């Protein structure tokens, strides 16, 4: 009888495995072009959304950036504790308002990449006093399939050093689930000077010497955090 109960208990635990998977961290990268005449209204809605969303328990990271050279292009990068937390966020009135502002003001289709952490995420909320003047980068790339493992092995080395570097606030890699095959690198540095110092290090120089040979394409986005004053 005891053995039978253990078997039933084991079956019940197995049945809940998919639910546990839903709690795994997820992320999104969204690129949105906005009509110039709607830019100010869009930014106002976004800032209101930022303040409220960053207080949500399930929001590991929620950043919106204005492109450093194209003021009508915005990037949203968000990390959630799980799919349930993200679904609950989308129903919040401030999230609905921001989505409406984006829909009414965008100048074309948004690019959306759905992501999960590569290995594990180091996502931590950055205090507001470290946002102003920060250097923020999002790099989207696609490693060549036959060289993917080689690339990731080298990336692990540079990531370890980068996270210890002076001025680094985030250095995280995510892999895409929709569309598949892409990776997104998220970096935040206290200032452009800290980032420049990082780029000049031998370990980064060695890494980028091989980078172009192992990826099919790379797009780098640099933006100003809209949470800054």
JSON list of C-alpha atoms in Angstrom, two decimals:
[
{"chain": "A", "resi": 1, "resn": "UNK", "atom": "CA", "xyz": [0.00, 0.00, 0.00]},
{"chain": "A", "resi": 2, "resn": "UNK", "atom": "CA", "xyz": [2.83, 2.40, 0.90]},
{"chain": "A", "resi": 3, "resn": "UNK", "atom": "CA", "xyz": [4.60, 1.64, -2.37]},
{"chain": "A", "resi": 4, "resn": "UNK", "atom": "CA", "xyz": [1.37, 2.32, -4.21]},
{"chain": "A", "resi": 5, "resn": "UNK", "atom": "CA", "xyz": [0.99, 5.69, -2.52]},
{"chain": "A", "resi": 6, "resn": "UNK", "atom": "CA", "xyz": [4.58, 6.60, -3.45]},
{"chain": "A", "resi": 7, "resn": "UNK", "atom": "CA", "xyz": [3.89, 5.70, -7.06]},
{"chain": "A", "resi": 8, "resn": "UNK", "atom": "CA", "xyz": [0.78, 7.87, -7.15]},
{"chain": "A", "resi": 9, "resn": "UNK", "atom": "CA", "xyz": [2.69, 10.73, -5.48]},
{"chain": "A", "resi": 10, "resn": "UNK", "atom": "CA", "xyz": [5.47, 10.41, -8.05]},
{"chain": "A", "resi": 11, "resn": "UNK", "atom": "CA", "xyz": [2.94, 10.57, -10.88]},
{"chain": "A", "resi": 12, "resn": "UNK", "atom": "CA", "xyz": [1.40, 13.70, -9.38]},
{"chain": "A", "resi": 13, "resn": "UNK", "atom": "CA", "xyz": [4.79, 15.39, -9.08]},
{"chain": "A", "resi": 14, "resn": "UNK", "atom": "CA", "xyz": [5.59, 14.50, -12.70]},
{"chain": "A", "resi": 15, "resn": "UNK", "atom": "CA", "xyz": [2.29, 15.97, -13.80]},
{"chain": "A", "resi": 16, "resn": "UNK", "atom": "CA", "xyz": [3.33, 19.34, -12.38]},
{"chain": "A", "resi": 17, "resn": "UNK", "atom": "CA", "xyz": [6.69, 19.51, -14.15]},
{"chain": "A", "resi": 18, "resn": "UNK", "atom": "CA", "xyz": [5.32, 21.65, -17.06]},
{"chain": "A", "resi": 19, "resn": "UNK", "atom": "CA", "xyz": [3.98, 24.17, -14.52]},
{"chain": "A", "resi": 20, "resn": "UNK", "atom": "CA", "xyz": [7.41, 24.43, -12.94]},
{"chain": "A", "resi": 21, "resn": "UNK", "atom": "CA", "xyz": [8.91, 25.11, -16.38]},
{"chain": "A", "resi": 22, "resn": "UNK", "atom": "CA", "xyz": [6.56, 28.08, -16.79]},
{"chain": "A", "resi": 23, "resn": "UNK", "atom": "CA", "xyz": [8.25, 29.71, -13.79]},
{"chain": "A", "resi": 24, "resn": "UNK", "atom": "CA", "xyz": [11.61, 29.82, -15.57]},
{"chain": "A", "resi": 25, "resn": "UNK", "atom": "CA", "xyz": [12.92, 33.25, -16.41]},
{"chain": "A", "resi": 26, "resn": "UNK", "atom": "CA", "xyz": [11.91, 34.70, -19.78]},
{"chain": "A", "resi": 27, "resn": "UNK", "atom": "CA", "xyz": [12.93, 37.87, -21.61]},
{"chain": "A", "resi": 28, "resn": "UNK", "atom": "CA", "xyz": [11.83, 40.06, -24.52]},
{"chain": "A", "resi": 29, "resn": "UNK", "atom": "CA", "xyz": [13.59, 42.48, -26.84]},
{"chain": "A", "resi": 30, "resn": "UNK", "atom": "CA", "xyz": [11.32, 44.88, -28.74]},
{"chain": "A", "resi": 31, "resn": "UNK", "atom": "CA", "xyz": [12.43, 47.46, -31.30]},
{"chain": "A", "resi": 32, "resn": "UNK", "atom": "CA", "xyz": [9.80, 50.09, -32.18]},
{"chain": "A", "resi": 33, "resn": "UNK", "atom": "CA", "xyz": [10.02, 52.97, -34.68]},
{"chain": "A", "resi": 34, "resn": "UNK", "atom": "CA", "xyz": [7.75, 55.86, -33.68]},
{"chain": "A", "resi": 35, "resn": "UNK", "atom": "CA", "xyz": [6.30, 58.69, -35.77]},
{"chain": "A", "resi": 36, "resn": "UNK", "atom": "CA", "xyz": [8.08, 61.98, -34.92]},
{"chain": "A", "resi": 37, "resn": "UNK", "atom": "CA", "xyz": [4.80, 63.73, -34.10]},
{"chain": "A", "resi": 38, "resn": "UNK", "atom": "CA", "xyz": [3.92, 60.99, -31.57]},
{"chain": "A", "resi": 39, "resn": "UNK", "atom": "CA", "xyz": [7.34, 60.75, -29.94]},
{"chain": "A", "resi": 40, "resn": "UNK", "atom": "CA", "xyz": [6.66, 62.92, -26.87]},
{"chain": "A", "resi": 41, "resn": "UNK", "atom": "CA", "xyz": [3.34, 61.24, -26.10]},
{"chain": "A", "resi": 42, "resn": "UNK", "atom": "CA", "xyz": [4.93, 57.83, -26.51]},
{"chain": "A", "resi": 43, "resn": "UNK", "atom": "CA", "xyz": [7.79, 58.72, -24.16]},
{"chain": "A", "resi": 44, "resn": "UNK", "atom": "CA", "xyz": [5.36, 60.04, -21.54]},
{"chain": "A", "resi": 45, "resn": "UNK", "atom": "CA", "xyz": [3.38, 56.78, -21.60]},
{"chain": "A", "resi": 46, "resn": "UNK", "atom": "CA", "xyz": [6.56, 54.72, -21.50]},
{"chain": "A", "resi": 47, "resn": "UNK", "atom": "CA", "xyz": [7.96, 56.57, -18.48]},
{"chain": "A", "resi": 48, "resn": "UNK", "atom": "CA", "xyz": [4.73, 56.05, -16.54]},
{"chain": "A", "resi": 49, "resn": "UNK", "atom": "CA", "xyz": [4.85, 52.37, -17.43]},
{"chain": "A", "resi": 50, "resn": "UNK", "atom": "CA", "xyz": [8.49, 52.14, -16.35]},
{"chain": "A", "resi": 51, "resn": "UNK", "atom": "CA", "xyz": [7.85, 53.51, -12.87]},
{"chain": "A", "resi": 52, "resn": "UNK", "atom": "CA", "xyz": [4.97, 51.13, -12.18]},
{"chain": "A", "resi": 53, "resn": "UNK", "atom": "CA", "xyz": [6.41, 48.05, -13.86]},
{"chain": "A", "resi": 54, "resn": "UNK", "atom": "CA", "xyz": [9.73, 48.20, -12.02]},
{"chain": "A", "resi": 55, "resn": "UNK", "atom": "CA", "xyz": [7.79, 47.85, -8.77]},
{"chain": "A", "resi": 56, "resn": "UNK", "atom": "CA", "xyz": [6.25, 44.55, -9.88]},
{"chain": "A", "resi": 57, "resn": "UNK", "atom": "CA", "xyz": [7.64, 41.57, -8.00]},
{"chain": "A", "resi": 58, "resn": "UNK", "atom": "CA", "xyz": [8.10, 39.48, -11.14]},
{"chain": "A", "resi": 59, "resn": "UNK", "atom": "CA", "xyz": [9.93, 42.17, -13.12]},
{"chain": "A", "resi": 60, "resn": "UNK", "atom": "CA", "xyz": [13.63, 41.27, -12.95]},
{"chain": "A", "resi": 61, "resn": "UNK", "atom": "CA", "xyz": [14.48, 43.96, -15.50]},
{"chain": "A", "resi": 62, "resn": "UNK", "atom": "CA", "xyz": [12.38, 46.45, -17.45]},
{"chain": "A", "resi": 63, "resn": "UNK", "atom": "CA", "xyz": [14.28, 49.01, -19.51]},
{"chain": "A", "resi": 64, "resn": "UNK", "atom": "CA", "xyz": [13.28, 51.24, -22.41]},
{"chain": "A", "resi": 65, "resn": "UNK", "atom": "CA", "xyz": [15.94, 53.03, -24.43]},
{"chain": "A", "resi": 66, "resn": "UNK", "atom": "CA", "xyz": [15.85, 55.80, -27.00]},
{"chain": "A", "resi": 67, "resn": "UNK", "atom": "CA", "xyz": [18.36, 55.19, -29.77]},
{"chain": "A", "resi": 68, "resn": "UNK", "atom": "CA", "xyz": [21.50, 57.29, -29.32]},
{"chain": "A", "resi": 69, "resn": "UNK", "atom": "CA", "xyz": [21.44, 58.57, -32.92]},
{"chain": "A", "resi": 70, "resn": "UNK", "atom": "CA", "xyz": [17.86, 57.89, -34.12]},
{"chain": "A", "resi": 71, "resn": "UNK", "atom": "CA", "xyz": [15.51, 59.67, -31.65]},
{"chain": "A", "resi": 72, "resn": "UNK", "atom": "CA", "xyz": [12.37, 58.09, -33.11]},
{"chain": "A", "resi": 73, "resn": "UNK", "atom": "CA", "xyz": [13.55, 54.51, -32.51]},
{"chain": "A", "resi": 74, "resn": "UNK", "atom": "CA", "xyz": [13.07, 52.84, -29.11]},
{"chain": "A", "resi": 75, "resn": "UNK", "atom": "CA", "xyz": [14.22, 49.56, -27.62]},
{"chain": "A", "resi": 76, "resn": "UNK", "atom": "CA", "xyz": [12.52, 47.70, -24.81]},
{"chain": "A", "resi": 77, "resn": "UNK", "atom": "CA", "xyz": [14.36, 44.97, -22.92]},
{"chain": "A", "resi": 78, "resn": "UNK", "atom": "CA", "xyz": [12.52, 43.12, -20.19]},
{"chain": "A", "resi": 79, "resn": "UNK", "atom": "CA", "xyz": [13.24, 40.09, -18.02]},
{"chain": "A", "resi": 80, "resn": "UNK", "atom": "CA", "xyz": [10.52, 38.31, -16.04]},
{"chain": "A", "resi": 81, "resn": "UNK", "atom": "CA", "xyz": [10.62, 35.67, -13.34]},
{"chain": "A", "resi": 82, "resn": "UNK", "atom": "CA", "xyz": [8.28, 33.55, -15.47]},
{"chain": "A", "resi": 83, "resn": "UNK", "atom": "CA", "xyz": [5.55, 33.53, -18.10]},
{"chain": "A", "resi": 84, "resn": "UNK", "atom": "CA", "xyz": [2.85, 33.99, -15.46]},
{"chain": "A", "resi": 85, "resn": "UNK", "atom": "CA", "xyz": [4.44, 37.20, -14.17]},
{"chain": "A", "resi": 86, "resn": "UNK", "atom": "CA", "xyz": [4.66, 38.59, -17.69]},
{"chain": "A", "resi": 87, "resn": "UNK", "atom": "CA", "xyz": [1.05, 37.65, -18.48]},
{"chain": "A", "resi": 88, "resn": "UNK", "atom": "CA", "xyz": [-0.13, 39.38, -15.30]},
{"chain": "A", "resi": 89, "resn": "UNK", "atom": "CA", "xyz": [1.84, 42.51, -16.21]},
{"chain": "A", "resi": 90, "resn": "UNK", "atom": "CA", "xyz": [0.17, 42.82, -19.61]},
{"chain": "A", "resi": 91, "resn": "UNK", "atom": "CA", "xyz": [-3.22, 43.20, -17.87]},
{"chain": "A", "resi": 92, "resn": "UNK", "atom": "CA", "xyz": [-2.10, 46.13, -15.69]},
{"chain": "A", "resi": 93, "resn": "UNK", "atom": "CA", "xyz": [-3.72, 49.46, -16.69]},
{"chain": "A", "resi": 94, "resn": "UNK", "atom": "CA", "xyz": [-0.37, 51.22, -17.15]},
{"chain": "A", "resi": 95, "resn": "UNK", "atom": "CA", "xyz": [0.88, 48.38, -19.41]},
{"chain": "A", "resi": 96, "resn": "UNK", "atom": "CA", "xyz": [-2.32, 48.57, -21.46]},
{"chain": "A", "resi": 97, "resn": "UNK", "atom": "CA", "xyz": [-1.90, 52.36, -21.78]},
{"chain": "A", "resi": 98, "resn": "UNK", "atom": "CA", "xyz": [1.72, 52.02, -22.93]},
{"chain": "A", "resi": 99, "resn": "UNK", "atom": "CA", "xyz": [0.75, 49.35, -25.46]},
{"chain": "A", "resi": 100, "resn": "UNK", "atom": "CA", "xyz": [-1.95, 51.65, -26.80]},
{"chain": "A", "resi": 101, "resn": "UNK", "atom": "CA", "xyz": [0.49, 54.54, -27.12]},
{"chain": "A", "resi": 102, "resn": "UNK", "atom": "CA", "xyz": [2.91, 52.30, -28.99]},
{"chain": "A", "resi": 103, "resn": "UNK", "atom": "CA", "xyz": [0.21, 51.03, -31.35]},
{"chain": "A", "resi": 104, "resn": "UNK", "atom": "CA", "xyz": [-1.07, 54.52, -32.12]},
{"chain": "A", "resi": 105, "resn": "UNK", "atom": "CA", "xyz": [2.34, 56.09, -32.54]},
{"chain": "A", "resi": 106, "resn": "UNK", "atom": "CA", "xyz": [4.55, 53.50, -34.17]},
{"chain": "A", "resi": 107, "resn": "UNK", "atom": "CA", "xyz": [5.80, 54.17, -37.68]},
{"chain": "A", "resi": 108, "resn": "UNK", "atom": "CA", "xyz": [6.09, 50.51, -38.66]},
{"chain": "A", "resi": 109, "resn": "UNK", "atom": "CA", "xyz": [6.01, 46.98, -37.32]},
{"chain": "A", "resi": 110, "resn": "UNK", "atom": "CA", "xyz": [7.86, 46.32, -34.08]},
{"chain": "A", "resi": 111, "resn": "UNK", "atom": "CA", "xyz": [10.63, 43.74, -34.11]},
{"chain": "A", "resi": 112, "resn": "UNK", "atom": "CA", "xyz": [10.06, 41.27, -31.26]},
{"chain": "A", "resi": 113, "resn": "UNK", "atom": "CA", "xyz": [12.52, 38.60, -30.10]},
{"chain": "A", "resi": 114, "resn": "UNK", "atom": "CA", "xyz": [11.42, 36.20, -27.36]},
{"chain": "A", "resi": 115, "resn": "UNK", "atom": "CA", "xyz": [14.26, 34.97, -25.19]},
{"chain": "A", "resi": 116, "resn": "UNK", "atom": "CA", "xyz": [15.41, 32.79, -22.33]},
{"chain": "A", "resi": 117, "resn": "UNK", "atom": "CA", "xyz": [18.70, 33.12, -20.43]},
{"chain": "A", "resi": 118, "resn": "UNK", "atom": "CA", "xyz": [21.76, 31.34, -21.79]},
{"chain": "A", "resi": 119, "resn": "UNK", "atom": "CA", "xyz": [22.84, 29.10, -18.88]},
{"chain": "A", "resi": 120, "resn": "UNK", "atom": "CA", "xyz": [21.59, 31.43, -16.15]},
{"chain": "A", "resi": 121, "resn": "UNK", "atom": "CA", "xyz": [20.77, 35.09, -15.87]},
{"chain": "A", "resi": 122, "resn": "UNK", "atom": "CA", "xyz": [22.61, 37.57, -13.70]},
{"chain": "A", "resi": 123, "resn": "UNK", "atom": "CA", "xyz": [19.69, 40.01, -13.95]},
{"chain": "A", "resi": 124, "resn": "UNK", "atom": "CA", "xyz": [19.52, 42.45, -11.07]},
{"chain": "A", "resi": 125, "resn": "UNK", "atom": "CA", "xyz": [17.54, 45.65, -10.80]},
{"chain": "A", "resi": 126, "resn": "UNK", "atom": "CA", "xyz": [19.79, 48.67, -11.21]},
{"chain": "A", "resi": 127, "resn": "UNK", "atom": "CA", "xyz": [19.11, 51.49, -8.77]},
{"chain": "A", "resi": 128, "resn": "UNK", "atom": "CA", "xyz": [17.76, 54.65, -10.35]},
{"chain": "A", "resi": 129, "resn": "UNK", "atom": "CA", "xyz": [20.79, 56.72, -9.30]},
{"chain": "A", "resi": 130, "resn": "UNK", "atom": "CA", "xyz": [22.98, 54.56, -11.56]},
{"chain": "A", "resi": 131, "resn": "UNK", "atom": "CA", "xyz": [20.86, 55.07, -14.69]},
{"chain": "A", "resi": 132, "resn": "UNK", "atom": "CA", "xyz": [21.80, 58.65, -15.54]},
{"chain": "A", "resi": 133, "resn": "UNK", "atom": "CA", "xyz": [24.81, 58.74, -17.85]},
{"chain": "A", "resi": 134, "resn": "UNK", "atom": "CA", "xyz": [25.03, 54.97, -18.21]},
{"chain": "A", "resi": 135, "resn": "UNK", "atom": "CA", "xyz": [26.25, 53.29, -21.40]},
{"chain": "A", "resi": 136, "resn": "UNK", "atom": "CA", "xyz": [23.65, 50.76, -22.55]},
{"chain": "A", "resi": 137, "resn": "UNK", "atom": "CA", "xyz": [24.13, 48.24, -25.34]},
{"chain": "A", "resi": 138, "resn": "UNK", "atom": "CA", "xyz": [22.03, 45.49, -26.85]},
{"chain": "A", "resi": 139, "resn": "UNK", "atom": "CA", "xyz": [23.76, 43.30, -29.43]},
{"chain": "A", "resi": 140, "resn": "UNK", "atom": "CA", "xyz": [21.72, 40.90, -31.56]},
{"chain": "A", "resi": 141, "resn": "UNK", "atom": "CA", "xyz": [23.67, 38.23, -33.45]},
{"chain": "A", "resi": 142, "resn": "UNK", "atom": "CA", "xyz": [23.42, 34.76, -34.94]},
{"chain": "A", "resi": 143, "resn": "UNK", "atom": "CA", "xyz": [26.38, 32.38, -34.55]},
{"chain": "A", "resi": 144, "resn": "UNK", "atom": "CA", "xyz": [27.18, 30.06, -37.42]},
{"chain": "A", "resi": 145, "resn": "UNK", "atom": "CA", "xyz": [25.65, 26.71, -36.51]},
{"chain": "A", "resi": 146, "resn": "UNK", "atom": "CA", "xyz": [28.85, 24.72, -36.97]},
{"chain": "A", "resi": 147, "resn": "UNK", "atom": "CA", "xyz": [30.78, 27.16, -34.76]},
{"chain": "A", "resi": 148, "resn": "UNK", "atom": "CA", "xyz": [28.14, 27.85, -32.10]},
{"chain": "A", "resi": 149, "resn": "UNK", "atom": "CA", "xyz": [29.72, 25.75, -29.35]},
{"chain": "A", "resi": 150, "resn": "UNK", "atom": "CA", "xyz": [33.13, 27.29, -30.03]},
{"chain": "A", "resi": 151, "resn": "UNK", "atom": "CA", "xyz": [31.64, 30.76, -29.81]},
{"chain": "A", "resi": 152, "resn": "UNK", "atom": "CA", "xyz": [29.76, 30.07, -26.57]},
{"chain": "A", "resi": 153, "resn": "UNK", "atom": "CA", "xyz": [32.86, 28.61, -24.98]},
{"chain": "A", "resi": 154, "resn": "UNK", "atom": "CA", "xyz": [34.80, 31.78, -25.76]},
{"chain": "A", "resi": 155, "resn": "UNK", "atom": "CA", "xyz": [31.89, 33.94, -24.63]},
{"chain": "A", "resi": 156, "resn": "UNK", "atom": "CA", "xyz": [31.86, 32.27, -21.21]},
{"chain": "A", "resi": 157, "resn": "UNK", "atom": "CA", "xyz": [35.45, 33.41, -20.73]},
{"chain": "A", "resi": 158, "resn": "UNK", "atom": "CA", "xyz": [34.84, 37.03, -21.69]},
{"chain": "A", "resi": 159, "resn": "UNK", "atom": "CA", "xyz": [31.62, 37.18, -19.67]},
{"chain": "A", "resi": 160, "resn": "UNK", "atom": "CA", "xyz": [33.41, 36.10, -16.50]},
{"chain": "A", "resi": 161, "resn": "UNK", "atom": "CA", "xyz": [35.97, 38.88, -16.88]},
{"chain": "A", "resi": 162, "resn": "UNK", "atom": "CA", "xyz": [33.45, 41.51, -17.99]},
{"chain": "A", "resi": 163, "resn": "UNK", "atom": "CA", "xyz": [31.21, 41.05, -14.96]},
{"chain": "A", "resi": 164, "resn": "UNK", "atom": "CA", "xyz": [34.20, 41.75, -12.71]},
{"chain": "A", "resi": 165, "resn": "UNK", "atom": "CA", "xyz": [35.24, 44.84, -14.67]},
{"chain": "A", "resi": 166, "resn": "UNK", "atom": "CA", "xyz": [35.14, 48.28, -13.10]},
{"chain": "A", "resi": 167, "resn": "UNK", "atom": "CA", "xyz": [31.85, 50.01, -13.89]},
{"chain": "A", "resi": 168, "resn": "UNK", "atom": "CA", "xyz": [29.98, 46.96, -15.17]},
{"chain": "A", "resi": 169, "resn": "UNK", "atom": "CA", "xyz": [26.32, 46.87, -14.09]},
{"chain": "A", "resi": 170, "resn": "UNK", "atom": "CA", "xyz": [25.12, 44.04, -16.35]},
{"chain": "A", "resi": 171, "resn": "UNK", "atom": "CA", "xyz": [26.60, 41.61, -18.87]},
{"chain": "A", "resi": 172, "resn": "UNK", "atom": "CA", "xyz": [24.03, 38.98, -19.81]},
{"chain": "A", "resi": 173, "resn": "UNK", "atom": "CA", "xyz": [23.47, 36.65, -22.75]},
{"chain": "A", "resi": 174, "resn": "UNK", "atom": "CA", "xyz": [20.07, 35.36, -23.86]},
{"chain": "A", "resi": 175, "resn": "UNK", "atom": "CA", "xyz": [19.13, 32.91, -26.61]},
{"chain": "A", "resi": 176, "resn": "UNK", "atom": "CA", "xyz": [16.04, 33.37, -28.73]},
{"chain": "A", "resi": 177, "resn": "UNK", "atom": "CA", "xyz": [13.08, 31.00, -28.78]},
{"chain": "A", "resi": 178, "resn": "UNK", "atom": "CA", "xyz": [11.10, 32.96, -31.39]},
{"chain": "A", "resi": 179, "resn": "UNK", "atom": "CA", "xyz": [12.67, 33.32, -33.85]},
{"chain": "A", "resi": 180, "resn": "UNK", "atom": "CA", "xyz": [15.19, 30.60, -33.09]},
{"chain": "A", "resi": 181, "resn": "UNK", "atom": "CA", "xyz": [18.93, 30.77, -33.69]},
{"chain": "A", "resi": 182, "resn": "UNK", "atom": "CA", "xyz": [19.67, 34.29, -32.42]},
{"chain": "A", "resi": 183, "resn": "UNK", "atom": "CA", "xyz": [21.42, 35.49, -29.29]},
{"chain": "A", "resi": 184, "resn": "UNK", "atom": "CA", "xyz": [21.03, 38.83, -27.52]},
{"chain": "A", "resi": 185, "resn": "UNK", "atom": "CA", "xyz": [23.79, 40.33, -25.39]},
{"chain": "A", "resi": 186, "resn": "UNK", "atom": "CA", "xyz": [22.67, 42.94, -22.87]},
{"chain": "A", "resi": 187, "resn": "UNK", "atom": "CA", "xyz": [25.31, 45.25, -21.40]},
{"chain": "A", "resi": 188, "resn": "UNK", "atom": "CA", "xyz": [25.06, 48.18, -18.99]},
{"chain": "A", "resi": 189, "resn": "UNK", "atom": "CA", "xyz": [28.06, 50.25, -17.88]},
{"chain": "A", "resi": 190, "resn": "UNK", "atom": "CA", "xyz": [28.20, 53.15, -15.44]},
{"chain": "A", "resi": 191, "resn": "UNK", "atom": "CA", "xyz": [29.52, 55.47, -18.16]},
{"chain": "A", "resi": 192, "resn": "UNK", "atom": "CA", "xyz": [30.89, 55.52, -21.72]},
{"chain": "A", "resi": 193, "resn": "UNK", "atom": "CA", "xyz": [34.37, 55.84, -20.19]},
{"chain": "A", "resi": 194, "resn": "UNK", "atom": "CA", "xyz": [33.93, 52.55, -18.30]},
{"chain": "A", "resi": 195, "resn": "UNK", "atom": "CA", "xyz": [32.77, 50.86, -21.48]},
{"chain": "A", "resi": 196, "resn": "UNK", "atom": "CA", "xyz": [35.70, 52.24, -23.49]},
{"chain": "A", "resi": 197, "resn": "UNK", "atom": "CA", "xyz": [38.11, 50.92, -20.87]},
{"chain": "A", "resi": 198, "resn": "UNK", "atom": "CA", "xyz": [36.43, 47.51, -21.06]},
{"chain": "A", "resi": 199, "resn": "UNK", "atom": "CA", "xyz": [36.66, 47.38, -24.86]},
{"chain": "A", "resi": 200, "resn": "UNK", "atom": "CA", "xyz": [40.38, 48.13, -24.69]},
{"chain": "A", "resi": 201, "resn": "UNK", "atom": "CA", "xyz": [41.17, 45.13, -22.46]},
{"chain": "A", "resi": 202, "resn": "UNK", "atom": "CA", "xyz": [43.17, 42.21, -23.93]},
{"chain": "A", "resi": 203, "resn": "UNK", "atom": "CA", "xyz": [40.43, 39.65, -23.25]},
{"chain": "A", "resi": 204, "resn": "UNK", "atom": "CA", "xyz": [37.85, 41.65, -25.23]},
{"chain": "A", "resi": 205, "resn": "UNK", "atom": "CA", "xyz": [40.29, 42.31, -28.06]},
{"chain": "A", "resi": 206, "resn": "UNK", "atom": "CA", "xyz": [41.04, 38.59, -28.30]},
{"chain": "A", "resi": 207, "resn": "UNK", "atom": "CA", "xyz": [37.34, 37.74, -28.26]},
{"chain": "A", "resi": 208, "resn": "UNK", "atom": "CA", "xyz": [36.35, 40.19, -31.01]},
{"chain": "A", "resi": 209, "resn": "UNK", "atom": "CA", "xyz": [39.28, 39.13, -33.16]},
{"chain": "A", "resi": 210, "resn": "UNK", "atom": "CA", "xyz": [37.36, 35.92, -33.81]},
{"chain": "A", "resi": 211, "resn": "UNK", "atom": "CA", "xyz": [33.82, 37.27, -33.45]},
{"chain": "A", "resi": 212, "resn": "UNK", "atom": "CA", "xyz": [33.07, 38.15, -37.07]},
{"chain": "A", "resi": 213, "resn": "UNK", "atom": "CA", "xyz": [34.38, 34.78, -38.24]},
{"chain": "A", "resi": 214, "resn": "UNK", "atom": "CA", "xyz": [31.87, 32.83, -36.15]},
{"chain": "A", "resi": 215, "resn": "UNK", "atom": "CA", "xyz": [28.68, 34.88, -36.59]},
{"chain": "A", "resi": 216, "resn": "UNK", "atom": "CA", "xyz": [26.45, 35.36, -39.61]},
{"chain": "A", "resi": 217, "resn": "UNK", "atom": "CA", "xyz": [25.29, 38.84, -38.67]},
{"chain": "A", "resi": 218, "resn": "UNK", "atom": "CA", "xyz": [25.51, 41.31, -35.82]},
{"chain": "A", "resi": 219, "resn": "UNK", "atom": "CA", "xyz": [23.49, 44.42, -34.97]},
{"chain": "A", "resi": 220, "resn": "UNK", "atom": "CA", "xyz": [24.50, 46.69, -32.09]},
{"chain": "A", "resi": 221, "resn": "UNK", "atom": "CA", "xyz": [21.99, 49.07, -30.49]},
{"chain": "A", "resi": 222, "resn": "UNK", "atom": "CA", "xyz": [23.11, 51.86, -28.15]},
{"chain": "A", "resi": 223, "resn": "UNK", "atom": "CA", "xyz": [20.47, 53.80, -26.28]},
{"chain": "A", "resi": 224, "resn": "UNK", "atom": "CA", "xyz": [19.67, 56.24, -23.49]},
{"chain": "A", "resi": 225, "resn": "UNK", "atom": "CA", "xyz": [17.65, 54.81, -20.62]},
{"chain": "A", "resi": 226, "resn": "UNK", "atom": "CA", "xyz": [14.32, 56.67, -20.43]},
{"chain": "A", "resi": 227, "resn": "UNK", "atom": "CA", "xyz": [14.32, 56.25, -16.66]},
{"chain": "A", "resi": 228, "resn": "UNK", "atom": "CA", "xyz": [17.12, 58.83, -16.52]},
{"chain": "A", "resi": 229, "resn": "UNK", "atom": "CA", "xyz": [16.33, 62.45, -15.87]}
]
